[in-house]
Amino acid sequence: MTGEPTIRVLVVDDDALVRASLEMMLDGAHGIAVVGQAADGDEVQAAVDAHFPDLVLMDLRMPRMDGIVATRRVRARPNPPEVVVLTTFDTDENVLHALRAGASGFLLKDTPPAQIVDAVRRVAAGDPILSPAITRRLMDRAATQADAHTVAQESLKRLSPREYDVMLAVAQGKANAQIATELYMSLATVKAHISHILTKLELGNRTQIALLAHDAGLA
């Protein structure tokens, strides 16, 4: 026993075999425990209330409520769990809608098990996960959307100069400690600035900060 906190995971998928496979895989990883399952998006809220997960592994295509709507509802809760989408559908629209809804990660179901485990650990630690290929596609898409560009630029005007600097660093994928060193701030100050940025811009996580920055043509 190392005293390391266990990452509590809720698995959401309409395929019972997929749920069982994911539970077996994740429960076999050190420091991770599957605390519950849900078979459809409309079951997620009750499952979160019952099991208090740190992270929800969310399917997209489900019969009654899809993973986008379920993610949005989960992330709107006070102190919400992180959400990682795990799906067979990687269209630009699906990825973009998942990120806008508040997901901190997007993985395909054919991702190797070790990478899924690593993604769960990283997202639980506050490090968003998105494959480079998907990121590039989304950035290219955002660059062609003039309306999104204008809206993003206007949104960023709400930030103070120091918050703007921190926002740029977050968009570049820098960790809090690196931001603190480069901007001559304490770690606590960096965390406070990020909290203020999320509040002012009405965003849910660092991934959405990066997406907004790219919409604005930055980073």
Short mmCIF file of C-alpha atoms in Angstrom, two decimals:
data_model
loop_
_atom_site.label_atom_id
_atom_site.label_comp_id
_atom_site.label_asym_id
_atom_site.label_seq_id
_atom_site.Cartn_x
_atom_site.Cartn_y
_atom_site.Cartn_z
CA MET A 1 0.00 0.00 0.00
CA THR A 2 1.42 3.39 -1.00
CA GLY A 3 -1.37 5.67 0.23
CA GLU A 4 -1.87 6.88 -3.33
CA PRO A 5 -5.50 8.04 -3.90
CA THR A 6 -7.61 5.72 -6.01
CA ILE A 7 -9.17 7.20 -9.16
CA ARG A 8 -12.88 6.35 -9.06
CA VAL A 9 -14.27 5.67 -12.54
CA LEU A 10 -17.83 5.39 -13.83
CA VAL A 11 -18.14 3.47 -17.13
CA VAL A 12 -20.99 4.52 -19.45
CA ASP A 13 -21.74 2.41 -22.53
CA ASP A 14 -24.86 0.75 -23.93
CA ASP A 15 -22.90 -2.42 -24.75
CA ALA A 16 -22.69 -4.68 -21.69
CA LEU A 17 -19.66 -6.50 -23.10
CA VAL A 18 -17.77 -3.21 -23.57
CA ARG A 19 -18.63 -2.15 -20.01
CA ALA A 20 -17.42 -5.47 -18.62
CA SER A 21 -14.20 -5.34 -20.64
CA LEU A 22 -13.43 -1.79 -19.54
CA GLU A 23 -14.15 -2.63 -15.91
CA MET A 24 -11.84 -5.64 -16.02
CA MET A 25 -9.09 -3.62 -17.68
CA LEU A 26 -9.31 -0.61 -15.38
CA ASP A 27 -9.76 -2.57 -12.15
CA GLY A 28 -6.55 -4.40 -13.04
CA ALA A 29 -4.60 -1.12 -13.15
CA HIS A 30 -2.91 0.21 -10.04
CA GLY A 31 -4.67 3.16 -8.44
CA ILE A 32 -7.88 2.89 -10.50
CA ALA A 33 -11.24 1.42 -9.48
CA VAL A 34 -14.46 1.18 -11.46
CA VAL A 35 -17.12 2.17 -8.93
CA GLY A 36 -20.17 1.95 -11.18
CA GLN A 37 -21.66 1.46 -14.63
CA ALA A 38 -24.44 3.06 -16.66
CA ALA A 39 -26.02 1.67 -19.82
CA ASP A 40 -27.35 4.96 -21.23
CA GLY A 41 -26.79 8.69 -20.95
CA ASP A 42 -30.00 9.21 -19.01
CA GLU A 43 -28.64 7.00 -16.21
CA VAL A 44 -25.45 9.00 -15.69
CA GLN A 45 -26.73 11.64 -13.26
CA ALA A 46 -28.11 9.05 -10.87
CA ALA A 47 -24.93 6.97 -11.17
CA VAL A 48 -22.77 9.99 -10.34
CA ASP A 49 -24.95 10.71 -7.30
CA ALA A 50 -24.65 7.10 -6.17
CA HIS A 51 -20.95 6.47 -6.76
CA PHE A 52 -19.12 9.87 -6.62
CA PRO A 53 -16.68 9.11 -9.47
CA ASP A 54 -13.63 11.23 -10.17
CA LEU A 55 -13.94 10.47 -13.88
CA VAL A 56 -16.63 9.27 -16.28
CA LEU A 57 -15.62 7.17 -19.28
CA MET A 58 -18.42 8.12 -21.69
CA ASP A 59 -19.70 6.48 -24.86
CA LEU A 60 -21.24 8.79 -27.51
CA ARG A 61 -23.92 6.77 -29.29
CA MET A 62 -26.58 5.51 -26.87
CA PRO A 63 -30.30 4.84 -27.44
CA ARG A 64 -32.06 7.34 -25.18
CA MET A 65 -29.52 10.08 -24.37
CA ASP A 66 -26.25 10.49 -26.24
CA GLY A 67 -22.91 11.10 -24.59
CA ILE A 68 -22.76 14.76 -25.62
CA VAL A 69 -25.91 15.68 -23.71
CA ALA A 70 -24.91 13.48 -20.78
CA THR A 71 -21.47 15.10 -20.66
CA ARG A 72 -22.96 18.60 -20.70
CA ARG A 73 -25.27 17.75 -17.82
CA VAL A 74 -22.55 16.11 -15.76
CA ARG A 75 -20.12 18.99 -16.27
CA ALA A 76 -22.81 21.52 -15.24
CA ARG A 77 -22.94 19.98 -11.75
CA PRO A 78 -21.10 21.48 -8.77
CA ASN A 79 -17.65 19.86 -8.45
CA PRO A 80 -18.22 17.66 -11.49
CA PRO A 81 -16.17 14.58 -12.38
CA GLU A 82 -13.91 14.76 -15.41
CA VAL A 83 -15.24 13.17 -18.59
CA VAL A 84 -13.30 11.17 -21.17
CA VAL A 85 -15.24 10.22 -24.30
CA LEU A 86 -14.48 6.72 -25.57
CA THR A 87 -16.16 6.02 -28.90
CA THR A 88 -15.88 4.47 -32.34
CA PHE A 89 -17.00 7.75 -33.96
CA ASP A 90 -14.26 10.36 -34.44
CA THR A 91 -15.90 12.83 -36.83
CA ASP A 92 -14.95 16.48 -36.37
CA GLU A 93 -18.49 17.28 -35.24
CA ASN A 94 -18.43 14.61 -32.53
CA VAL A 95 -15.05 15.71 -31.19
CA LEU A 96 -15.94 19.38 -31.23
CA HIS A 97 -19.32 18.86 -29.56
CA ALA A 98 -17.74 16.68 -26.88
CA LEU A 99 -15.13 19.31 -26.05
CA ARG A 100 -17.70 22.10 -26.05
CA ALA A 101 -19.80 20.00 -23.66
CA GLY A 102 -16.88 19.83 -21.23
CA ALA A 103 -15.06 16.58 -21.98
CA SER A 104 -11.38 16.61 -21.07
CA GLY A 105 -10.44 13.73 -23.33
CA PHE A 106 -11.46 11.98 -26.53
CA LEU A 107 -10.31 8.44 -27.30
CA LEU A 108 -11.30 5.79 -29.80
CA LYS A 109 -12.35 2.33 -28.64
CA ASP A 110 -9.49 0.76 -30.58
CA THR A 111 -6.99 2.68 -28.41
CA PRO A 112 -4.57 0.20 -26.78
CA PRO A 113 -5.55 -0.64 -23.19
CA ALA A 114 -2.35 0.82 -21.73
CA GLN A 115 -3.10 4.15 -23.41
CA ILE A 116 -6.66 4.18 -22.07
CA VAL A 117 -5.32 3.56 -18.56
CA ASP A 118 -2.74 6.32 -19.03
CA ALA A 119 -5.44 8.69 -20.29
CA VAL A 120 -7.59 8.03 -17.22
CA ARG A 121 -4.66 8.81 -14.94
CA ARG A 122 -3.65 11.94 -16.85
CA VAL A 123 -7.13 13.41 -17.11
CA ALA A 124 -7.79 12.69 -13.44
CA ALA A 125 -4.59 14.65 -12.72
CA GLY A 126 -5.84 17.61 -14.77
CA ASP A 127 -4.01 16.92 -18.03
CA PRO A 128 -6.45 16.86 -21.00
CA ILE A 129 -6.04 14.10 -23.59
CA LEU A 130 -6.64 14.59 -27.30
CA SER A 131 -4.81 12.82 -30.08
CA PRO A 132 -2.53 15.09 -32.17
CA ALA A 133 -4.34 14.16 -35.37
CA ILE A 134 -7.71 15.17 -33.97
CA THR A 135 -6.26 18.36 -32.49
CA ARG A 136 -4.81 19.39 -35.85
CA ARG A 137 -8.10 18.73 -37.64
CA LEU A 138 -10.01 20.83 -35.14
CA MET A 139 -7.54 23.67 -35.35
CA ASP A 140 -7.76 23.69 -39.13
CA ARG A 141 -11.53 23.71 -38.89
CA ALA A 142 -11.56 26.55 -36.38
CA ALA A 143 -9.27 28.63 -38.57
CA THR A 144 -11.88 28.60 -41.34
CA GLN A 145 -14.76 29.69 -39.14
CA ALA A 146 -14.88 33.48 -39.15
CA ASP A 147 -17.80 33.67 -36.70
CA ALA A 148 -16.04 31.51 -34.12
CA HIS A 149 -12.90 33.60 -34.59
CA THR A 150 -14.74 36.85 -33.86
CA VAL A 151 -16.64 35.47 -30.88
CA ALA A 152 -13.45 34.05 -29.37
CA GLN A 153 -11.57 37.33 -29.76
CA GLU A 154 -14.38 39.25 -28.09
CA SER A 155 -14.51 36.74 -25.23
CA LEU A 156 -10.78 37.09 -24.54
CA LYS A 157 -11.17 40.84 -24.08
CA ARG A 158 -12.73 40.05 -20.69
CA LEU A 159 -9.33 38.96 -19.37
CA SER A 160 -6.84 41.16 -17.57
CA PRO A 161 -3.35 41.39 -19.13
CA ARG A 162 -1.96 38.89 -16.62
CA GLU A 163 -4.86 36.49 -17.12
CA TYR A 164 -4.30 36.78 -20.86
CA ASP A 165 -0.67 35.72 -20.43
CA VAL A 166 -1.72 32.70 -18.37
CA MET A 167 -4.42 31.84 -20.92
CA LEU A 168 -1.83 31.79 -23.71
CA ALA A 169 0.44 29.52 -21.69
CA VAL A 170 -2.43 27.12 -20.97
CA ALA A 171 -3.33 27.10 -24.67
CA GLN A 172 0.26 26.13 -25.46
CA GLY A 173 -0.12 23.06 -23.23
CA LYS A 174 2.17 24.24 -20.46
CA ALA A 175 1.80 22.80 -16.98
CA ASN A 176 1.10 25.06 -14.00
CA ALA A 177 4.64 24.77 -12.67
CA GLN A 178 6.12 25.81 -16.02
CA ILE A 179 3.71 28.74 -16.27
CA ALA A 180 4.68 29.85 -12.77
CA THR A 181 8.39 29.78 -13.65
CA GLU A 182 8.05 31.57 -16.98
CA LEU A 183 5.69 34.27 -15.74
CA TYR A 184 7.40 34.73 -12.35
CA MET A 185 4.33 33.77 -10.33
CA SER A 186 3.68 31.44 -7.46
CA LEU A 187 1.90 28.18 -8.24
CA ALA A 188 -1.06 29.36 -6.17
CA THR A 189 -1.30 32.55 -8.23
CA VAL A 190 -1.29 30.56 -11.47
CA LYS A 191 -4.09 28.34 -10.19
CA ALA A 192 -6.07 31.40 -9.10
CA HIS A 193 -5.66 33.02 -12.52
CA ILE A 194 -6.82 29.85 -14.26
CA SER A 195 -9.87 29.69 -12.01
CA HIS A 196 -10.68 33.32 -12.85
CA ILE A 197 -10.19 32.65 -16.58
CA LEU A 198 -12.60 29.71 -16.50
CA THR A 199 -15.18 31.82 -14.66
CA LYS A 200 -14.87 34.90 -16.87
CA LEU A 201 -14.98 32.92 -20.10
CA GLU A 202 -17.68 30.55 -18.83
CA LEU A 203 -15.55 27.50 -19.62
CA GLY A 204 -15.31 24.14 -17.88
CA ASN A 205 -11.67 23.10 -18.21
CA ARG A 206 -8.22 23.75 -19.70
CA THR A 207 -9.10 22.00 -22.96
CA GLN A 208 -11.82 24.57 -23.60
CA ILE A 209 -9.37 27.39 -22.88
CA ALA A 210 -7.05 25.99 -25.54
CA LEU A 211 -9.91 25.56 -27.99
CA LEU A 212 -11.07 29.15 -27.48
CA ALA A 213 -7.51 30.43 -27.96
CA HIS A 214 -7.22 28.56 -31.23
CA ASP A 215 -10.62 29.87 -32.33
CA ALA A 216 -9.18 33.33 -31.74
CA GLY A 217 -6.13 32.51 -33.86
CA LEU A 218 -3.72 32.29 -30.94
CA ALA A 219 -1.19 29.69 -29.75
#
